[in-house]
Short mmCIF file of C-alpha atoms in Angstrom, two decimals:
data_model
loop_
_atom_site.label_atom_id
_atom_site.label_comp_id
_atom_site.label_asym_id
_atom_site.label_seq_id
_atom_site.Cartn_x
_atom_site.Cartn_y
_atom_site.Cartn_z
CA MET A 118 -0.03 -0.09 0.05
CA SER A 119 2.78 2.50 0.73
CA GLU A 120 3.76 2.80 -2.89
CA TYR A 121 0.26 4.07 -3.61
CA SER A 122 -0.46 8.00 -3.06
CA LYS A 123 -2.28 8.79 0.05
CA LYS A 124 -3.87 11.63 -1.93
CA LEU A 125 -5.85 9.21 -3.95
CA PRO A 126 -9.40 8.07 -2.43
CA THR A 127 -9.63 5.07 -0.13
CA LEU A 128 -11.71 2.14 -1.44
CA ALA A 129 -13.47 -0.59 0.42
CA VAL A 130 -14.24 -4.01 -1.20
CA VAL A 131 -17.24 -5.49 0.97
CA GLY A 132 -17.37 -9.37 0.28
CA ALA A 133 -13.95 -9.56 -1.01
CA THR A 134 -13.94 -13.16 -0.37
CA GLY A 135 -16.78 -14.07 -2.40
CA ALA A 136 -17.00 -15.35 -6.09
CA VAL A 137 -17.46 -11.73 -7.48
CA GLY A 138 -15.16 -10.14 -4.94
CA THR A 139 -12.54 -12.40 -6.21
CA VAL A 140 -13.19 -11.25 -9.88
CA MET A 141 -13.11 -7.81 -8.58
CA LEU A 142 -9.41 -7.94 -6.99
CA GLU A 143 -8.55 -9.23 -10.33
CA ILE A 144 -10.01 -6.08 -11.91
CA LEU A 145 -8.64 -3.86 -9.58
CA SER A 146 -5.20 -5.29 -10.13
CA THR A 147 -5.37 -5.00 -13.91
CA ARG A 148 -7.33 -1.74 -14.71
CA GLN A 149 -5.51 1.83 -14.32
CA ASN A 150 -4.99 2.44 -10.49
CA VAL A 151 -7.11 5.35 -9.24
CA TRP A 152 -7.09 4.31 -5.68
CA GLY A 153 -4.90 4.90 -2.68
CA GLU A 154 -5.57 2.27 0.18
CA ILE A 155 -7.66 -0.66 -0.77
CA ARG A 156 -9.40 -2.12 2.25
CA LEU A 157 -10.87 -5.68 2.10
CA ILE A 158 -14.08 -6.21 4.15
CA ALA A 159 -15.78 -9.68 4.79
CA SER A 160 -17.48 -11.54 7.67
CA ALA A 161 -15.93 -11.95 10.97
CA ARG A 162 -14.83 -15.52 10.04
CA SER A 163 -12.83 -14.56 7.15
CA ALA A 164 -10.99 -11.62 9.30
CA GLY A 165 -7.42 -11.83 9.06
CA LYS A 166 -7.17 -13.78 5.60
CA LEU A 167 -4.77 -12.50 3.24
CA LEU A 168 -5.81 -11.55 -0.34
CA THR A 169 -3.73 -10.43 -3.18
CA VAL A 170 -4.69 -7.16 -4.79
CA ARG A 171 -2.30 -4.86 -6.87
CA GLY A 172 0.38 -7.50 -6.41
CA GLU A 173 0.24 -7.00 -2.40
CA GLN A 174 -1.13 -9.34 0.47
CA VAL A 175 -3.80 -7.40 2.08
CA PRO A 176 -5.51 -8.48 5.35
CA VAL A 177 -9.38 -8.85 5.51
CA VAL A 178 -10.96 -6.78 8.23
CA ALA A 179 -14.23 -7.89 9.83
CA LEU A 180 -17.45 -6.02 8.67
CA SER A 181 -18.20 -3.28 11.11
CA ALA A 182 -19.03 0.45 11.29
CA GLU A 183 -15.61 1.46 12.22
CA ALA A 184 -14.11 -0.54 9.14
CA PHE A 185 -15.66 2.30 6.90
CA ASP A 186 -13.84 5.02 8.59
CA GLY A 187 -11.64 7.05 6.20
CA VAL A 188 -13.29 4.98 3.38
CA ASP A 189 -14.17 7.33 0.33
CA VAL A 190 -15.91 4.45 -1.88
CA ALA A 191 -17.30 1.15 -0.68
CA MET A 192 -17.88 -1.53 -3.35
CA PHE A 193 -20.40 -4.13 -1.82
CA ASP A 194 -20.89 -7.57 -3.01
CA VAL A 195 -23.03 -9.17 -0.41
CA PRO A 196 -26.45 -10.67 -0.14
CA ASP A 197 -29.32 -8.28 -0.46
CA GLU A 198 -30.14 -8.28 3.40
CA VAL A 199 -26.40 -7.50 4.28
CA SER A 200 -26.30 -4.61 1.76
CA ALA A 201 -29.74 -3.45 3.10
CA GLU A 202 -28.24 -3.24 6.61
CA TRP A 203 -24.68 -2.11 5.99
CA GLY A 204 -25.07 0.30 2.92
CA PRO A 205 -26.58 2.89 4.82
CA VAL A 206 -24.00 2.53 7.46
CA ALA A 207 -21.03 2.90 5.09
CA ALA A 208 -22.86 5.90 3.64
CA ALA A 209 -23.38 7.48 7.05
CA ARG A 210 -19.53 6.99 7.60
CA GLY A 211 -18.91 9.22 4.62
CA ALA A 212 -18.26 6.53 1.89
CA VAL A 213 -20.24 6.34 -1.53
CA VAL A 214 -21.56 3.07 -1.68
CA VAL A 215 -21.65 1.24 -4.86
CA ASP A 216 -23.75 -1.73 -4.36
CA ASN A 217 -24.20 -4.93 -6.48
CA SER A 218 -27.17 -6.44 -4.66
CA GLY A 219 -30.75 -6.07 -5.49
CA ALA A 220 -31.33 -4.11 -2.11
CA PHE A 221 -31.36 -0.62 -3.71
CA ARG A 222 -32.18 -0.96 -7.42
CA MET A 223 -35.32 0.15 -7.82
CA ASP A 224 -35.19 2.87 -4.99
CA THR A 225 -36.20 6.23 -6.50
CA ASP A 226 -33.38 7.91 -4.35
CA VAL A 227 -30.62 5.60 -5.63
CA PRO A 228 -29.28 5.81 -9.18
CA LEU A 229 -28.89 2.45 -11.34
CA VAL A 230 -25.82 3.11 -13.32
CA VAL A 231 -24.11 1.73 -16.54
CA PRO A 232 -21.17 3.96 -17.21
CA GLU A 233 -21.41 3.44 -20.88
CA VAL A 234 -25.05 4.46 -20.94
CA ASN A 235 -26.00 6.81 -18.03
CA PRO A 236 -22.87 7.85 -16.29
CA ALA A 237 -24.39 11.44 -15.19
CA ALA A 238 -26.95 9.71 -13.07
CA ALA A 239 -23.92 8.52 -10.75
CA ARG A 240 -23.73 12.20 -9.55
CA GLN A 241 -27.23 12.37 -8.22
CA ARG A 242 -27.15 10.29 -5.01
CA PRO A 243 -29.18 11.55 -2.30
CA ARG A 244 -28.62 8.43 0.02
CA GLY A 245 -24.85 8.22 -0.78
CA ILE A 246 -25.68 4.91 -2.51
CA ILE A 247 -25.56 3.99 -6.28
CA ALA A 248 -26.81 0.48 -7.50
CA ASN A 249 -25.42 -1.79 -10.06
CA PRO A 250 -27.97 -3.69 -12.26
CA ASN A 251 -28.66 -7.34 -12.38
CA CYS A 252 -26.27 -9.34 -14.44
CA THR A 253 -28.91 -10.29 -17.23
CA THR A 254 -29.73 -6.79 -17.73
CA LEU A 255 -25.99 -5.91 -17.81
CA SER A 256 -25.54 -8.50 -20.53
CA MET A 257 -27.59 -6.59 -22.91
CA ILE A 258 -28.00 -2.95 -21.65
CA VAL A 259 -24.83 -1.69 -23.18
CA ALA A 260 -25.86 -2.65 -26.56
CA MET A 261 -29.36 -1.49 -26.10
CA GLY A 262 -28.27 1.85 -24.77
CA ALA A 263 -25.95 2.52 -27.84
CA LEU A 264 -28.94 1.72 -30.29
CA HIS A 265 -31.41 3.69 -28.19
CA ALA A 266 -29.32 6.83 -28.15
CA GLU A 267 -29.46 6.92 -32.38
CA TYR A 268 -32.90 5.18 -32.99
CA GLY A 269 -35.34 5.43 -30.05
CA LEU A 270 -36.01 2.30 -28.53
CA THR A 271 -39.71 1.69 -27.99
CA LYS A 272 -39.86 -2.12 -27.07
CA LEU A 273 -37.99 -5.00 -26.07
CA VAL A 274 -38.68 -8.80 -26.22
CA VAL A 275 -36.04 -10.98 -24.84
CA ALA A 276 -35.23 -14.36 -24.16
CA SER A 277 -32.26 -15.13 -21.93
CA TYR A 278 -29.93 -18.11 -21.77
CA GLN A 279 -28.39 -17.89 -18.18
CA ALA A 280 -25.29 -19.52 -16.83
CA ALA A 281 -25.21 -21.45 -13.79
CA SER A 282 -23.04 -19.26 -12.03
CA GLY A 283 -25.75 -16.66 -11.91
CA ALA A 284 -27.19 -18.81 -9.04
CA GLY A 285 -23.75 -18.51 -7.19
CA GLN A 286 -21.21 -21.11 -6.37
CA ALA A 287 -23.85 -23.64 -5.51
CA GLY A 288 -25.08 -23.40 -9.15
CA ILE A 289 -21.70 -24.03 -10.39
CA ASP A 290 -21.10 -27.10 -8.08
CA THR A 291 -24.18 -28.42 -9.09
CA LEU A 292 -23.64 -28.15 -12.95
CA ARG A 293 -20.19 -29.65 -12.59
CA ASP A 294 -21.46 -32.60 -10.17
CA GLN A 295 -24.41 -33.20 -12.66
CA LEU A 296 -22.00 -33.26 -15.72
CA THR A 297 -20.02 -35.86 -14.16
CA LYS A 298 -22.85 -37.98 -13.38
CA VAL A 299 -24.07 -37.86 -16.97
CA SER A 300 -20.70 -38.33 -18.51
CA SER A 301 -20.50 -41.90 -17.15
CA THR A 302 -23.92 -42.84 -17.97
CA PRO A 303 -24.66 -43.68 -21.75
CA ASN A 304 -27.92 -42.79 -23.29
CA LEU A 305 -29.23 -40.43 -20.71
CA GLY A 306 -31.61 -37.85 -22.18
CA THR A 307 -33.41 -40.30 -24.17
CA ALA A 308 -36.58 -41.12 -21.79
CA PRO A 309 -38.83 -39.16 -19.66
CA GLY A 310 -37.30 -38.66 -16.20
CA ASP A 311 -34.05 -40.32 -16.88
CA LEU A 312 -31.77 -37.30 -16.26
CA ARG A 313 -33.69 -36.74 -12.77
CA ARG A 314 -33.02 -40.02 -11.76
CA ALA A 315 -29.47 -39.93 -12.74
CA VAL A 316 -28.56 -36.62 -11.42
CA GLY A 317 -30.14 -36.68 -8.10
CA ASP A 318 -29.61 -33.47 -6.38
CA LEU A 319 -30.79 -30.70 -8.27
CA GLY A 320 -29.05 -27.94 -6.19
CA PRO A 321 -30.58 -24.38 -6.83
CA PHE A 322 -32.42 -25.50 -9.82
CA PRO A 323 -36.03 -26.85 -10.33
CA ALA A 324 -34.93 -29.49 -12.97
CA PRO A 325 -31.55 -31.11 -14.05
CA LEU A 326 -29.39 -28.60 -15.76
CA ALA A 327 -27.01 -30.94 -17.35
CA LEU A 328 -28.05 -32.01 -21.05
CA ASN A 329 -31.24 -29.70 -20.40
CA VAL A 330 -32.32 -26.24 -20.35
CA VAL A 331 -34.57 -24.84 -17.50
CA PRO A 332 -37.16 -22.19 -18.59
CA TRP A 333 -37.01 -20.54 -14.81
CA ALA A 334 -34.50 -18.25 -13.23
CA GLY A 335 -35.12 -16.41 -9.97
CA SER A 336 -38.05 -16.46 -7.65
CA LEU A 337 -41.98 -16.47 -8.44
CA LYS A 338 -43.68 -13.21 -8.50
CA ASP A 339 -47.07 -12.14 -9.54
CA ALA A 340 -49.08 -13.60 -12.68
CA GLY A 341 -46.38 -16.30 -12.87
CA TRP A 342 -43.40 -13.86 -13.90
CA SER A 343 -40.09 -14.53 -12.26
CA SER A 344 -38.03 -12.05 -10.31
CA GLU A 345 -35.04 -12.33 -13.25
CA GLU A 346 -37.66 -11.45 -15.80
CA LEU A 347 -39.07 -8.37 -13.75
CA LYS A 348 -35.57 -7.20 -13.22
CA VAL A 349 -34.86 -6.88 -16.87
CA ARG A 350 -38.18 -5.12 -17.51
CA ASN A 351 -37.61 -2.63 -14.46
CA GLU A 352 -34.09 -2.06 -14.57
CA SER A 353 -34.00 -1.40 -18.31
CA ARG A 354 -36.67 1.22 -17.80
CA LYS A 355 -34.84 3.03 -15.35
CA ILE A 356 -31.21 2.78 -16.79
CA LEU A 357 -32.60 3.92 -20.19
CA GLY A 358 -34.82 6.64 -18.66
CA LEU A 359 -37.67 5.16 -20.28
CA PRO A 360 -40.44 4.49 -17.73
CA ASP A 361 -42.99 3.56 -20.19
CA LEU A 362 -40.79 1.14 -22.42
CA LYS A 363 -42.47 -1.92 -23.38
CA VAL A 364 -40.56 -5.02 -22.00
CA SER A 365 -41.15 -8.64 -21.92
CA ALA A 366 -38.51 -11.26 -20.99
CA THR A 367 -38.23 -15.12 -20.58
CA CYS A 368 -35.45 -16.27 -18.54
CA VAL A 369 -33.92 -19.70 -19.03
CA ARG A 370 -31.06 -21.56 -17.30
CA VAL A 371 -28.67 -23.27 -19.51
CA PRO A 372 -25.81 -25.90 -18.99
CA VAL A 373 -23.04 -23.27 -19.20
CA ILE A 374 -20.79 -22.14 -16.25
CA THR A 375 -20.27 -18.47 -16.73
CA THR A 376 -21.53 -15.82 -19.27
CA HIS A 377 -25.17 -15.13 -19.99
CA SER A 378 -26.49 -14.73 -23.37
CA LEU A 379 -29.90 -13.16 -24.71
CA VAL A 380 -31.96 -13.06 -27.95
CA VAL A 381 -33.15 -9.58 -28.36
CA HIS A 382 -36.21 -8.36 -30.44
CA ALA A 383 -35.90 -4.48 -30.27
CA THR A 384 -38.42 -2.09 -31.71
CA PHE A 385 -37.24 1.33 -32.80
CA GLU A 386 -38.94 4.82 -33.47
CA ARG A 387 -37.39 4.91 -36.79
CA GLU A 388 -36.38 2.45 -39.49
CA ILE A 389 -33.11 0.78 -38.69
CA THR A 390 -31.33 -1.69 -40.89
CA ALA A 391 -28.65 -4.32 -39.94
CA ASP A 392 -25.64 -2.53 -41.40
CA GLN A 393 -26.82 0.84 -39.49
CA ALA A 394 -26.95 -1.13 -36.21
CA ARG A 395 -23.54 -2.54 -36.91
CA ALA A 396 -22.10 0.85 -37.65
CA VAL A 397 -23.39 2.00 -34.17
CA LEU A 398 -22.43 -0.93 -32.35
CA ARG A 399 -18.94 -1.07 -33.84
CA ASP A 400 -17.94 2.47 -32.56
CA ALA A 401 -19.79 2.01 -29.17
CA PRO A 402 -17.63 1.61 -26.05
CA GLY A 403 -17.71 -1.51 -24.26
CA ILE A 404 -19.06 -3.54 -27.28
CA VAL A 405 -17.30 -6.07 -29.52
CA LEU A 406 -19.09 -6.76 -33.09
CA CYS A 407 -18.78 -10.21 -33.83
CA ASP A 408 -21.15 -10.81 -36.74
CA ASP A 409 -20.09 -12.93 -39.66
CA PRO A 410 -22.61 -15.87 -39.84
CA ALA A 411 -21.27 -17.09 -43.30
CA ASN A 412 -17.80 -17.62 -41.76
CA GLY A 413 -19.36 -19.02 -38.61
CA GLU A 414 -18.61 -16.02 -36.54
CA PHE A 415 -20.97 -14.91 -33.61
CA PRO A 416 -20.69 -14.69 -29.83
CA THR A 417 -20.94 -17.92 -27.82
CA PRO A 418 -20.48 -18.03 -23.97
CA ASN A 419 -17.25 -19.97 -24.41
CA ASP A 420 -15.81 -17.27 -26.54
CA VAL A 421 -16.78 -14.47 -24.34
CA VAL A 422 -16.32 -15.78 -20.87
CA GLY A 423 -13.54 -14.18 -19.10
CA THR A 424 -13.54 -10.77 -21.20
CA ASP A 425 -14.87 -7.44 -20.39
CA PRO A 426 -17.22 -6.29 -23.22
CA THR A 427 -20.63 -7.05 -24.39
CA TRP A 428 -20.23 -9.19 -27.69
CA VAL A 429 -23.00 -8.65 -30.21
CA GLY A 430 -23.73 -10.79 -33.41
CA ARG A 431 -26.56 -12.28 -35.44
CA ILE A 432 -27.88 -8.88 -36.25
CA ARG A 433 -30.84 -8.95 -38.73
CA GLN A 434 -33.62 -6.61 -39.61
CA SER A 435 -37.09 -7.91 -39.06
CA MET A 436 -38.47 -9.49 -41.96
CA ASP A 437 -41.98 -7.93 -41.16
CA GLU A 438 -40.99 -4.55 -39.61
CA PRO A 439 -38.37 -2.12 -40.98
CA ASN A 440 -38.09 -0.48 -37.57
CA GLU A 441 -37.35 -3.93 -35.66
CA LEU A 442 -34.00 -5.77 -35.13
CA GLU A 443 -33.00 -9.15 -34.02
CA LEU A 444 -29.83 -9.78 -32.21
CA PHE A 445 -27.87 -12.11 -30.06
CA VAL A 446 -25.69 -10.69 -27.18
CA CYS A 447 -23.44 -12.37 -24.70
CA GLY A 448 -21.57 -10.85 -21.58
CA ASP A 449 -19.54 -12.60 -18.87
CA ASN A 450 -22.13 -12.35 -15.82
CA LEU A 451 -19.09 -12.09 -13.08
CA ARG A 452 -17.18 -9.43 -15.03
CA LYS A 453 -19.41 -6.72 -16.89
CA GLY A 454 -22.51 -8.31 -15.39
CA ALA A 455 -21.29 -7.66 -11.66
CA ALA A 456 -17.53 -6.92 -10.86
CA LEU A 457 -16.45 -4.72 -13.62
CA ASN A 458 -19.49 -2.53 -13.75
CA THR A 459 -19.05 -2.07 -10.08
CA ALA A 460 -15.35 -0.86 -10.58
CA GLN A 461 -16.43 1.18 -13.47
CA ILE A 462 -18.92 3.07 -11.36
CA ALA A 463 -16.42 3.38 -8.41
CA GLU A 464 -14.12 4.86 -10.97
CA LEU A 465 -16.36 7.46 -11.94
CA ILE A 466 -16.45 8.38 -8.33
CA ALA A 467 -12.79 8.34 -7.76
CA ALA A 468 -12.64 10.74 -10.70
CA GLU A 469 -15.26 13.13 -9.25
CA LEU A 470 -13.50 13.07 -5.67
CA THR A 471 -10.14 13.72 -7.15
CA VAL A 472 -11.21 16.54 -9.42
CA GLY A 473 -13.20 17.84 -6.36
#
């Protein structure tokens, strides 16, 4: 820590030992450094553990009010209930909280920020808290924000193909365990119920995920919608500043470890061709255009995992409506879908504090 200027703002990473926290430390170690001290905070059982960030071993301190003394920005990656309790505590101690949970996303006094889309929103934070969107929303919203800025988005119909890691470490462990079981049993997936009998433990999923797709992610909400589907709708509206945007989503879990994909049907105010969309996306920050089906080039989770941008391909103008597009997007749900976007928001605040 001594090699970093004390004039730079102090950052706290809350939940540093978790799956996203681990990715966060990797990101902080590779992006341009804008921080002085980086303080690592986790539950009391992890206190004293040494983690590596920016090439240094840093001890984890236990979550407490005093842990936020002197902190300028606190990035939270903890369960909703922990953020709901401790986010306001950190803000009261003077930190700007950037929260990756769902605790504050739809709070009218908390901005929901994607730096490539609505960076100015980060300056209006009456509670001292900024929310990071859900990973599914983040997997598409950078692309949709760029297209909306040019052509005026009016409607979204999306189907997600969500990775097991979206259900946490339990999701990853369950899928790997199921894959091991099905790989040793030939002819599975050819008779009703044979997968259920073979895999046994379903983990956090309502049906086997190996050799299968499960049309469900999240918890049950009104009228049969899932919480993940409502997040796509409500968060897209808030980020884009379109409270009346028509959004319909169907969220599906697929046997992929990490990286969410979405099929997007987007309607715009004006006619938009596939070539026009490609031109916008090619120049947009945070996007990789990968769209040459004739040569087998389009995004897949296996090619996108571990990378930061949103990848976009299979862009087509609707055959029936000239102001509608079909496209396929992929984004690593642990990086841009969680840790990276949180870090980017924190960097906006760091720049603001440094200038101020």
